Short mmCIF file of C-alpha atoms in Angstrom, two decimals:
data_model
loop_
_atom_site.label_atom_id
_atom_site.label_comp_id
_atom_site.label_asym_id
_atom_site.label_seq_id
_atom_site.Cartn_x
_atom_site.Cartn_y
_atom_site.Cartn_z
CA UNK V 1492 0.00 0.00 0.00
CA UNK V 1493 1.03 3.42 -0.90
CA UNK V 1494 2.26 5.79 1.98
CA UNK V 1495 -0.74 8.23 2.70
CA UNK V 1496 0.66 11.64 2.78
CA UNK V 1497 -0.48 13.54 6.12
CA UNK V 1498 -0.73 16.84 6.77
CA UNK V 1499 0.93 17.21 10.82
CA UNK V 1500 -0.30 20.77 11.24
CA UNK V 1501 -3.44 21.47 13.25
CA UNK V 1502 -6.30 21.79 10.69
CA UNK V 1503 -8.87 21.38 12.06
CA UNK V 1504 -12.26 23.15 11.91
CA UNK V 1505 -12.38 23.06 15.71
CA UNK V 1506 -9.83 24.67 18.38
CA UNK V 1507 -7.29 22.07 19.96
CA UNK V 1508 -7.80 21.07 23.60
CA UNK V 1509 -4.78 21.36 25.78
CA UNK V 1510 -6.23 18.29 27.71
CA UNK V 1511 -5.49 15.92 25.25
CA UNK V 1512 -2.38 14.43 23.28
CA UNK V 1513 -3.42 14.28 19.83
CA UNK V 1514 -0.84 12.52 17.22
CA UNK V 1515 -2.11 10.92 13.51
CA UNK V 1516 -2.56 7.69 12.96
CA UNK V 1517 -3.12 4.62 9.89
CA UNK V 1518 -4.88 1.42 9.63
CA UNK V 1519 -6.13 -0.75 6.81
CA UNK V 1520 -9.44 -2.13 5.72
CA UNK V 1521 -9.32 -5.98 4.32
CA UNK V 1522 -9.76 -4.59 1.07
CA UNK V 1523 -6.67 -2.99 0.94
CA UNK V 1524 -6.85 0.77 1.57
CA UNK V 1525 -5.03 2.53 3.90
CA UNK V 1526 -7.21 4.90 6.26
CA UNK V 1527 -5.95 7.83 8.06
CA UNK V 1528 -7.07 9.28 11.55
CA UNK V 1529 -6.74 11.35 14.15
CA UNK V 1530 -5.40 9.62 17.57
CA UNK V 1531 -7.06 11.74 20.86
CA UNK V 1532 -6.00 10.43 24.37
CA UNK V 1533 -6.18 12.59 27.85
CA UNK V 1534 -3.10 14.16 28.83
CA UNK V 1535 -3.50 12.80 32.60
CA UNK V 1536 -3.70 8.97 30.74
CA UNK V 1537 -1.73 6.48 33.49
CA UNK V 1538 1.51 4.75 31.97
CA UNK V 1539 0.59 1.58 30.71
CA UNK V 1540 -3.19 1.79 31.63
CA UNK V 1541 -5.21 0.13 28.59
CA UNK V 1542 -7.96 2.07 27.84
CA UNK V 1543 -11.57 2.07 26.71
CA UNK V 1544 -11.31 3.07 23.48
CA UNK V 1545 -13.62 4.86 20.44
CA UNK V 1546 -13.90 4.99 16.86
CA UNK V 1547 -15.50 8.12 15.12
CA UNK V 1548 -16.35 8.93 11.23
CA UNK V 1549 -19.16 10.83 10.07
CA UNK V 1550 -21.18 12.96 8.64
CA UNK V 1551 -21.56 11.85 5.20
CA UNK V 1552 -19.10 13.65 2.89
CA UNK V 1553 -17.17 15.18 5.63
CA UNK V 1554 -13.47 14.35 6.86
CA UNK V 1555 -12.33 14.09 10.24
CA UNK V 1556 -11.00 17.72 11.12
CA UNK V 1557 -14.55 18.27 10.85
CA UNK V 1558 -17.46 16.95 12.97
CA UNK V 1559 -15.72 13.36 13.67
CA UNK V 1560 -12.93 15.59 15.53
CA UNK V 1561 -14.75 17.14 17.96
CA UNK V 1562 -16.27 14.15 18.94
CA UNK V 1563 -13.23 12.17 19.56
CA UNK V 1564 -11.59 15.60 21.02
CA UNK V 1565 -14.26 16.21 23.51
CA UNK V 1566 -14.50 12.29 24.57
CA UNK V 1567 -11.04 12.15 24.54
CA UNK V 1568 -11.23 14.53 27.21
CA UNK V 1569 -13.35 12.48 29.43
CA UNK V 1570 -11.30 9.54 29.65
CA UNK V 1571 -11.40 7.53 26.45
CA UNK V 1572 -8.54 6.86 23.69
CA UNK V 1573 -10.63 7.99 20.06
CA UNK V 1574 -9.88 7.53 16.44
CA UNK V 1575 -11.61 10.30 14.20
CA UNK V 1576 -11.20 8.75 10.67
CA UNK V 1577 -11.52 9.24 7.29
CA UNK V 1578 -13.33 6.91 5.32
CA UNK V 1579 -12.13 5.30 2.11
CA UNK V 1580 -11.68 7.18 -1.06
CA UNK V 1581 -12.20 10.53 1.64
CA UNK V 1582 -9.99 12.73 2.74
CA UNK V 1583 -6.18 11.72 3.96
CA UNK V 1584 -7.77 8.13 3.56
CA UNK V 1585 -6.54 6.40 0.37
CA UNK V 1586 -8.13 4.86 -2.52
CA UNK V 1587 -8.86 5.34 -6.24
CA UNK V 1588 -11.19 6.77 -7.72
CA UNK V 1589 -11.92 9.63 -4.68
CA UNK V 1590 -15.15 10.28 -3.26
CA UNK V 1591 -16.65 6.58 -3.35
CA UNK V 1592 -19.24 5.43 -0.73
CA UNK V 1593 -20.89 1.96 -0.05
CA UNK V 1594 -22.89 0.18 2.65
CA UNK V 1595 -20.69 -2.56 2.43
CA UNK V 1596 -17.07 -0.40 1.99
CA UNK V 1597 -18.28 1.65 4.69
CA UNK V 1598 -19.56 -0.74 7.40
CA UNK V 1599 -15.84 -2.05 6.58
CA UNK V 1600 -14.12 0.95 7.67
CA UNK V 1601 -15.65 0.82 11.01
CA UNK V 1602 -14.17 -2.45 11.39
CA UNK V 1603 -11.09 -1.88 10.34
CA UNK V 1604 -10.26 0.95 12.90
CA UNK V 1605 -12.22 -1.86 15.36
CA UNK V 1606 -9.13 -3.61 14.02
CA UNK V 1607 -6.59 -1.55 14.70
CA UNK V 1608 -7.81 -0.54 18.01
CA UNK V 1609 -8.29 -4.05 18.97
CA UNK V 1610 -4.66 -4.70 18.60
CA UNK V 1611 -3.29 -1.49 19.80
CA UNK V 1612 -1.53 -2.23 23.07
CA UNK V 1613 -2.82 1.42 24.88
CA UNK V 1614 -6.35 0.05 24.25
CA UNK V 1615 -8.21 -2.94 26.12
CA UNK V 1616 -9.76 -4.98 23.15
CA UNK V 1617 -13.14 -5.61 25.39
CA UNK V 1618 -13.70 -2.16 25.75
CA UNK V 1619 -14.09 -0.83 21.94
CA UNK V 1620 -17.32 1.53 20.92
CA UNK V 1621 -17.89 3.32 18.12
CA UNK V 1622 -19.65 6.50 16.71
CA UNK V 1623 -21.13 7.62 13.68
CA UNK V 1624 -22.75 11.34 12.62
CA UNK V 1625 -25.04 11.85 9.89
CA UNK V 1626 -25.11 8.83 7.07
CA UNK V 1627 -22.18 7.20 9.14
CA UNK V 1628 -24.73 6.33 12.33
CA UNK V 1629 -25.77 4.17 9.91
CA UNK V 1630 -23.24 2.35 9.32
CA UNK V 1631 -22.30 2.44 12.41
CA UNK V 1632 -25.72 0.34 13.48
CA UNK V 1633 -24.28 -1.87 10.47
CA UNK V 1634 -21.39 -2.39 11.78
CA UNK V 1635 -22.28 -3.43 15.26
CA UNK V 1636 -24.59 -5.57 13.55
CA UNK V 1637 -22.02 -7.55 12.19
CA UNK V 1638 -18.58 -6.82 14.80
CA UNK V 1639 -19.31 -8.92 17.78
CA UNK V 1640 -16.11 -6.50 19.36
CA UNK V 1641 -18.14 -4.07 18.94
CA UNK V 1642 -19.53 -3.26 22.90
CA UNK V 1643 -21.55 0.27 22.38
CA UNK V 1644 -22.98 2.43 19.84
CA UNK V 1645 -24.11 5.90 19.69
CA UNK V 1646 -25.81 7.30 17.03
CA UNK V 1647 -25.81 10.98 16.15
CA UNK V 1648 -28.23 13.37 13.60
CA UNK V 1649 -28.21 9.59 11.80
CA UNK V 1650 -29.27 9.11 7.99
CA UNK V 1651 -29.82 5.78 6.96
CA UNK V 1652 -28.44 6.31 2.88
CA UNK V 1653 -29.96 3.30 1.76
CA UNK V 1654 -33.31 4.75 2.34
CA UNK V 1655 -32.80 8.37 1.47
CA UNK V 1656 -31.11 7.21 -2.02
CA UNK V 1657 -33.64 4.78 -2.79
CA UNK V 1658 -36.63 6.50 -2.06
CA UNK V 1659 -35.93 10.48 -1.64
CA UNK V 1660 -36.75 12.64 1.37
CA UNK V 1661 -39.87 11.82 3.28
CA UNK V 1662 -40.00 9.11 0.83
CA UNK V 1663 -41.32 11.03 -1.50
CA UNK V 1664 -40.26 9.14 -4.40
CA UNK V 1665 -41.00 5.48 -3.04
CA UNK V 1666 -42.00 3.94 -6.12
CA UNK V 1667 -41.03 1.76 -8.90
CA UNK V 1668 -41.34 4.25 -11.17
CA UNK V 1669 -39.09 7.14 -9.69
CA UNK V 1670 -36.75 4.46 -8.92
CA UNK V 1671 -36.56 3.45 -12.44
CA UNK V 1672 -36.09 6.99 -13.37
CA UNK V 1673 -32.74 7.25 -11.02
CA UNK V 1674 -31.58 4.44 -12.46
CA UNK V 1675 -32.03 5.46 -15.78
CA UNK V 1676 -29.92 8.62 -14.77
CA UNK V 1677 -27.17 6.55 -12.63
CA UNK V 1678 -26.44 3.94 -15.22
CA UNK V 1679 -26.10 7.01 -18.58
CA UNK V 1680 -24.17 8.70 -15.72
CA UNK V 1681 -21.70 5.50 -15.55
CA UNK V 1682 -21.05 5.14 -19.65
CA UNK V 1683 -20.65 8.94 -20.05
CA UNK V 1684 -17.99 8.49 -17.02
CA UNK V 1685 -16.11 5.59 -18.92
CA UNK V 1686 -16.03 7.57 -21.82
CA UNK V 1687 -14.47 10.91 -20.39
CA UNK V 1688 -12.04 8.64 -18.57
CA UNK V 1689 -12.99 10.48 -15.25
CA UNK V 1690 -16.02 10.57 -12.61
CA UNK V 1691 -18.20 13.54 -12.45
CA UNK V 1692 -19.27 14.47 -8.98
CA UNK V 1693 -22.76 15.49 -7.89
CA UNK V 1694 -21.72 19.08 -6.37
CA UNK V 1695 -21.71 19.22 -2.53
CA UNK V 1696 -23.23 21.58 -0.55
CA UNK V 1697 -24.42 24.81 -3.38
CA UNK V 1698 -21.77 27.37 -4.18
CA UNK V 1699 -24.56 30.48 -2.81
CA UNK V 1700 -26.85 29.81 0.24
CA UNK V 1701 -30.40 28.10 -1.13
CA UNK V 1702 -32.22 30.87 0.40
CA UNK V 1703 -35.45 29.38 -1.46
CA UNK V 1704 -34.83 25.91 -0.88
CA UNK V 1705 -35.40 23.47 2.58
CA UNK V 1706 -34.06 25.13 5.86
CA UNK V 1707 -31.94 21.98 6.14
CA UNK V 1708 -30.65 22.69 2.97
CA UNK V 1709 -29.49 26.07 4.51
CA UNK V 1710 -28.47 24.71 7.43
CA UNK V 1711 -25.83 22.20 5.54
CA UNK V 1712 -24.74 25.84 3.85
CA UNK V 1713 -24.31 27.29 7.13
CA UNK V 1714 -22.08 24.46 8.47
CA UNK V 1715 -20.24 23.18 4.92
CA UNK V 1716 -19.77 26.42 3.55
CA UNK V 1717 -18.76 28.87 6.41
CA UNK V 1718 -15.96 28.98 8.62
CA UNK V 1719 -18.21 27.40 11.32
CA UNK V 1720 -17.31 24.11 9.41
CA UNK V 1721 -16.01 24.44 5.71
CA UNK V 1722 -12.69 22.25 5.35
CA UNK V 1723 -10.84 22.00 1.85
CA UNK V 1724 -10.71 17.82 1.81
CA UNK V 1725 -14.51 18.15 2.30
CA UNK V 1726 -16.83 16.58 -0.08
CA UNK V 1727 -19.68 18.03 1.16
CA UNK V 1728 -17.73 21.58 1.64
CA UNK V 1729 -16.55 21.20 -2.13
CA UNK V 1730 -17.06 19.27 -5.12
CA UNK V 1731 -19.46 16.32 -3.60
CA UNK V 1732 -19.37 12.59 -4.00
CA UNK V 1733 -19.69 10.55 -7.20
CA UNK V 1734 -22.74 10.93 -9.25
CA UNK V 1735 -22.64 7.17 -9.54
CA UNK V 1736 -22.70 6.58 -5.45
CA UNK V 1737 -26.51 6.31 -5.02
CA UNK V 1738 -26.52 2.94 -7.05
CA UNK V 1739 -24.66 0.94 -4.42
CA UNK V 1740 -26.63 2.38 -1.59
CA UNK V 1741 -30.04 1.76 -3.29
CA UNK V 1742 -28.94 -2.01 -4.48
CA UNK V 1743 -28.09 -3.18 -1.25
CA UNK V 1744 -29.78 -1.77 2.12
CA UNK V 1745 -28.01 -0.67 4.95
CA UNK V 1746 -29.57 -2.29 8.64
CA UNK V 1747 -30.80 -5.17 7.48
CA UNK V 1748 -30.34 -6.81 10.81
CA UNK V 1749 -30.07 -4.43 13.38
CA UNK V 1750 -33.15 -6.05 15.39
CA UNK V 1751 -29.70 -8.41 16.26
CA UNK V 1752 -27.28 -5.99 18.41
CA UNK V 1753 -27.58 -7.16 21.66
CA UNK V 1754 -24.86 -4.86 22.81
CA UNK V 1755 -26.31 -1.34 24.03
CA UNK V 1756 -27.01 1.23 21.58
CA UNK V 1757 -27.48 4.92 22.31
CA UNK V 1758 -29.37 7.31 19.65
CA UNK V 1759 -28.96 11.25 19.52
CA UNK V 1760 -31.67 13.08 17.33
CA UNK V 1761 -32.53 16.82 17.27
CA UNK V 1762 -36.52 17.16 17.36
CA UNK V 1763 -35.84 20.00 14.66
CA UNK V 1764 -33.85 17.51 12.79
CA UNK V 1765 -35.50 16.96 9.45
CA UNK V 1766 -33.83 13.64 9.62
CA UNK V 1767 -35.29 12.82 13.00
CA UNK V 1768 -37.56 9.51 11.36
CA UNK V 1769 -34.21 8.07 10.36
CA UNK V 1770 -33.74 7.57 13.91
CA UNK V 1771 -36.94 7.00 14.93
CA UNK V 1772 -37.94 4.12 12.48
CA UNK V 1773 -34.30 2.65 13.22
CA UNK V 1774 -34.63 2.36 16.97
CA UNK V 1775 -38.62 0.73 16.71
CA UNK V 1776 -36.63 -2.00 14.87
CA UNK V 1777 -34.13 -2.42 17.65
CA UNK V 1778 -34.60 -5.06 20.00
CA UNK V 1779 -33.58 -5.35 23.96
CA UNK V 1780 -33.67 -3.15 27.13
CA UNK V 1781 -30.33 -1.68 26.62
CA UNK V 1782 -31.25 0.41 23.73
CA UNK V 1783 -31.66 4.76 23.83
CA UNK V 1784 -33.29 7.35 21.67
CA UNK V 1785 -32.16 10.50 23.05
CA UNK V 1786 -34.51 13.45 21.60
CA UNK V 1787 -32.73 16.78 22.05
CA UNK V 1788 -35.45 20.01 21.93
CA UNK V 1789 -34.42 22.74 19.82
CA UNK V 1790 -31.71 20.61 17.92
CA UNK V 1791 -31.78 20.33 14.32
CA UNK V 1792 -29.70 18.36 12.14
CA UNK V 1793 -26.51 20.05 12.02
CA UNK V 1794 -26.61 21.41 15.50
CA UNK V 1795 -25.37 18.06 16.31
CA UNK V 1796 -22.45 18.41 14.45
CA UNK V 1797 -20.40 21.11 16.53
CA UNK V 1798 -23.18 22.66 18.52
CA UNK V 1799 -22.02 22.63 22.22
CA UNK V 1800 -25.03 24.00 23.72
CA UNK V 1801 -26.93 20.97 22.03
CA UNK V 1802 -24.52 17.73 22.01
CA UNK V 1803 -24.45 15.80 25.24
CA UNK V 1804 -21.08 15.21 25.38
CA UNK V 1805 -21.33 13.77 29.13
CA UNK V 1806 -24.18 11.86 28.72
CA UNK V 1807 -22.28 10.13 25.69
CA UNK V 1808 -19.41 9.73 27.81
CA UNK V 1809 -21.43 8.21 30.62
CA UNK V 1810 -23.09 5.60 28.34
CA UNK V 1811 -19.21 4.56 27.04
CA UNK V 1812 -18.24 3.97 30.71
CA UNK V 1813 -21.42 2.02 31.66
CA UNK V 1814 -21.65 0.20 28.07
CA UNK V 1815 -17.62 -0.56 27.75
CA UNK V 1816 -17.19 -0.85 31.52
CA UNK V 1817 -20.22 -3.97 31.38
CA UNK V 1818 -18.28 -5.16 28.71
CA UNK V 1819 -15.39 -6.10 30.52
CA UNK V 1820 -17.13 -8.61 33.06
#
C-alpha cells in the first residue's frame, strides 16, 4: 500500500484542547486501503493503563477535522482513547477513484479501525465503541450488527443512505417508477464516465446559500460552507461525492439486521432535525432493554455536528463507561 501523505499541522475546523495528546494515525481495511485518523487520548492517561477506546467517522461527505474531531476531542477529554477517521476514497484516507461510498465499503471501515484498536496495546480490546454522525450512524448500526467486538454504539443526527437514495426525502419518491427513473440517470451517468475517462461528482453543498430551498438545505450551507465548518478535503464543503454513489446504496440496504445488536445502543436526534424519522424508524426495529433514543429540543440536524449547547457530550461519555465498563465482566 502506498504511503498516505499527512498533513501534521493542526487543521482542524475546531480549536485544539490542551487536555489531550493528539498525534495521527493509519490502519487498513481488508480490502486494501489505507485509512488515516486522528489519535485523541487525555493528557492525565496512566503509563501503561489500557484504555476504553472509540472509533469516530461521520457525517456523510465530511473528513475528520470536521465533525468526527470534535467528537473524539471532547470524549477524549473524558477519559477515552478515540480515532476520528476518514473513510475510504475521503480525505487523507486512500483509494482510487476519490469520493466513493458503499454500505458494504463503509460498514468495513468501522471495522477496520475496530481492528486496529483491537490490537493497539494502549487500548483494552473488550472495551471498543464506536460513533457515527449523519449517514455514518448508519453504518455504524451496520457495523455493530455484524462486529461482535463491537460493545456500544451511539448514534448521532443519523441518515440511513440506503433509504434516502432509494426513495428520496420523506420518501417522496418510493415507487417503482421514480426508482426506475434514477436508475435510468445513474447507469447514462456511468457510460458517459467511462467515456471521459474520469467521474463527475454530484456538487456538494451549493456554491450560494439556497435561500429558497429546505431550511436543512441552509443549514448544511451554514455548516459546509462557512468557517463554522467548511474544510478544503470536504466533499460536502466542495465538489461532492460521485454521481454514480446512489446505485450501491439503493442495491443493497443498509440495517438489514439491526433487530440483532444485543450490545447497548445509544441514539442522539434533534426534534428539529428533518432527519429525526431516520432515527426514529431505526430504533422501533431495535430489539432489547439496553437500547436509547435520546430526543434533544431545539436541535436540528446540524446542530449536532459542533453545537455545544446541544450535544451531550457527558451523557455520551457516561453511556461509554457504563456500556464498555459492562463489557469487561
Amino acid at each position: 500500500m502506498k504511503p498516505l501523505e499527512l498533513n501534521l499541522n493542526w487543521d482542524k475546523t475546531f480549536l485544539k484542547s490542551d487536555q489531550v495528546d493528539h498525534r495521527k494515525v493509519t490502519f487498513h481495511n481488508r480490502y486494501g486501503i489505507e485509512l488515516a485518523a486522528d489519535l485523541y487520548e487525555p493528557k492525565n492517561r496512566k503509563p501503561k493503563e489500557k484504555m476504553a477506546a472509540i472509533a469516530i467517522s461521520g457525517p456523510f461527505g465530511a473528513v475528520k477535522e470536521q465533525a468526527s474531531g470534535l467528537y473524539a476531542q471532547e470524549l477524549a477529554k473524558r477519559g477515552f482513547l478515540t480515532i476520528a477517521f476518514d473513510p475510504s476514497y475521503t480525505g487523507e484516507s486512500g483509494g482510487t477513484p476519490r469520493y466513493v461510498a458503499s454500505p458494504d465499503l463503509n460498514t468495513e471501515d468501522f471495522q477496520a479501525a475496530v481492528d486496529y484498536l483491537s490490537t493497539n496495546d494502549e487500548v483494552d480490546p473488550e472495551r471498543i465503541g464506536i460513533l457515527g454522525i449523519c449517514g455514518f450512524g448508519g453504518m455504524a448500526l451496520n457495523a455493530a450488527a455484524i462486529d461482535t467486538r463491537i460493545k456500544g454504539t451511539v448514534t448521532s443526527t443519523m441518515y440511513d443512505m440506503s433509504r434516502v437514495n432509494a426513495n428520496g426525502y420523506f420518501d417522496a419518491q418510493n415507487s417503482k417508477e421514480d426508482r426506475l427513473a434514477k436508475k435510468q440517470a445513474l447507469n447514462a451517468r456511468r457510460t458517459q464516465d467511462y467515456l471521459a475517462g474520469a467521474y463527475a461528482r454530484d456538487g456538494g453543498v451549493a456554491a450560494q446559500r439556497p435561500e429558497d430551498a429546505p431550511q436543512f438545505l441552509q443549514d448544511y450551507w451554514d455548516y459546509y460552507k462557512t468557517d463554522r465548518g467548511y474544510h478544503p478535503r470536504s466533499g460536502n464543503s466542495n465538489g461532492g461525492w460521485n454521481e454514480t454513489v446512489p446505485l450501491s446504496f439503493m442495491n443493497m440496504p443498509l440495517l438489514t439486521y439491526i433487530n440483532e445488536i444485543d450490545t447497548p445502543v445509544l441514539m442522539l436526534h434533534g426534534s428539529k432535525a428533518h432527519s429525526l424519522y431516520f432515527s426514529k424508524d431505526a430504533f422501533a426495529r431495535l430489539t432489547g432493554d439496553n437500547k436509547e433514543l435520546k430526543i434533544i429540543e431545539g436541535a436540528n440536524h446540524t446542530d449536532l455536528y459542533d453545537n455545544m449547547d446541544f450535544i451531550p457530550f457527558d451523557e455520551i461519555a457516561a453511556f461509554f463507561t457504563r456500556s464498555l465498563a459492562a463489557a469487561d465482566k
